[in-house]
C-alpha cells in the first residue's frame, strides 16, 4: 500500500472513532492536516502546586486542560517519515513538551514505520502524566515566574550546533539560521528561570471543542509550522508552550477543573433524599461543604419557606445534623428575583447587626448603617448628616453625660456593680465615674426608702415610721392613714378605724410596737 492510501485509510478510521469536537481534519491543502484535542488522564490524588512570593498554594484537581496536537501528513509518511506536528500545552514546561515530542517520534519508529496517529492519540490521553513522572503533584511555579528576554546573545544559544554556526557557536549574519533567529526575536520569545524557551502562539487554544478553536494563518512563521524533526534548538521545535493565561495560569487551571467537575456532575444521575427520586445532575444542587445532593425542586421549596419567614441564616443542608450553608449564588439561581432581594436585604441587615463597629442612624425615617470610629462617642450619618451620641442615640452632647431613662439607669447600675477590671473601666469611660457613682448612691437610697417607708395614699409622698401607733399623719399634706392597710382615715375621727368591729385593723392601733418592758430588757441584755 502506498503512503497516500495508508494516510486516507488512517484518517477515515480516526474520523469514525473520534467526534469532531476532538478530532478535526482538513483535506483542502496539499497535504492532509488536522488537530486532535487530547484530554490527559488525571489520577485522583493529583495536587496542583504553585509557589509565588514565598507562599505555596496547593489545590487538589481532577481535570487538566487538553494538549493540542496539530499534525500534517507529509508525502513520505508513514514509510520514511513521521507526521509533521506541533504539540501545544499551557501547564507543561518546554522541556516536558520536548520529551513528549521525542517520544511520539520514537513511537513511530517503534511501530515499524507504519501509521501511528491512533497510537499517538492513545498515548497523549492515557500515558502523558505517567510518562512525565507526574503522579501526585503538578508544580507550575516555573511557568508563572518567568522573565521576558530578547537579547541577541542569549537567543543565539538556541542555535548551537547548527550548520551555519562556527566553532564558538556564533551564527554568521546572512545565513539561514541567522534569518530565522531574527524572525524569532520579533515574536518575543520568553525565557523562564530555567532558561526554557516559550513561544507566543495565539492560534492554539485549550478549548475542549477543537472546531471552535480559531486558527490564525502563520505561513510567514516558518518555525511554527508542523515539523518532522526536532531541529537544532535546545528544545524540540515542535513543542509549543501556550501563553494564553500565563499571568493567571494557577487560577485558570482551578477554574477549568471546576467547570469540568460541574460538566461531569450534570451528566450523571443522583438520588434526592427528600422526594426519593433519581434526577440528572443539571436538575440537582450540591452543598459545597458537605457534598450532600438534593434536587433543585425540593431545595427551592425549602428556601422559599425559610426566606418568607425571615430565617435567612438557616438556609442549611436538610440532611440531619448537617450545618453546611448554601452559597448566595446558589440561592439566587433557585428562587425568584423578588424573593432573592428579600433574602439579600435580610441577610445584609443581620450581618450588619452582628458587627460591633456598625450602628444605625437613630432617625426613624433614615436608619442608615453608620461606621463607628475607634474610641469616639460621636457618629455622623452619611445619609442624613445627623450627628449623634453612639451611647444614648440623642443629639451629640459633647462631654456632658448621657440623659438616661429610669430603666436604663437601673440596668447600667447593675452592670457597673457586677463589672470588674477592663469592663468596669470601659463603663467609666463611657458614662463617667461620677455619673455612675451617683447612680449607685441614688439606687441604694431608693432601695432603702422602698424597704423602710410607705407612700401616702393621698399625695404619694414617702413616709418613714420610726415609732408610735399605726395612725399616721403625712408630713406633706397632713392626711391621716393607717400604716397597716394604708387606707385613708377620717379627718375628724381617725381612731374610729381601729375601734370598728368590721374594720380589718380592729384593735390593732398599737400592733407592731415594742413593749416598753421588752425594750428595757433588750437594753439590759446588751450589757450581760
PDB file of C-alpha atoms in Angstrom, residues 96 98-104 106 123 126-135:
ATOM      1  CA  UNK A  96       8.410  18.301  29.286  1.00  0.00           C
ATOM      2  CA  UNK A  98      10.064  18.356  24.192  1.00  0.00           C
ATOM      3  CA  UNK A  99      10.241  14.949  25.878  1.00  0.00           C
ATOM      4  CA  UNK A 100       6.714  14.180  24.702  1.00  0.00           C
ATOM      5  CA  UNK A 101       7.582  15.190  21.136  1.00  0.00           C
ATOM      6  CA  UNK A 102      10.649  12.980  21.126  1.00  0.00           C
ATOM      7  CA  UNK A 103       8.620  10.071  22.447  1.00  0.00           C
ATOM      8  CA  UNK A 104       5.989  10.500  19.726  1.00  0.00           C
ATOM      9  CA  UNK A 106      10.086   7.163  18.958  1.00  0.00           C
ATOM     10  CA  UNK A 123      -0.591   7.810  24.426  1.00  0.00           C
ATOM     11  CA  UNK A 126      -3.724   7.789  28.793  1.00  0.00           C
ATOM     12  CA  UNK A 127       0.021   7.935  29.481  1.00  0.00           C
ATOM     13  CA  UNK A 128       1.111  11.590  29.374  1.00  0.00           C
ATOM     14  CA  UNK A 129       1.346  12.147  33.128  1.00  0.00           C
ATOM     15  CA  UNK A 130       2.793   8.702  33.780  1.00  0.00           C
ATOM     16  CA  UNK A 131       5.488   9.199  31.124  1.00  0.00           C
ATOM     17  CA  UNK A 132       6.455  12.597  32.613  1.00  0.00           C
ATOM     18  CA  UNK A 133       6.537  11.213  36.180  1.00  0.00           C
ATOM     19  CA  UNK A 134       3.650  13.417  37.344  1.00  0.00           C
ATOM     20  CA  UNK A 135       1.979  11.146  39.885  1.00  0.00           C
TER      21      UNK A 135
END
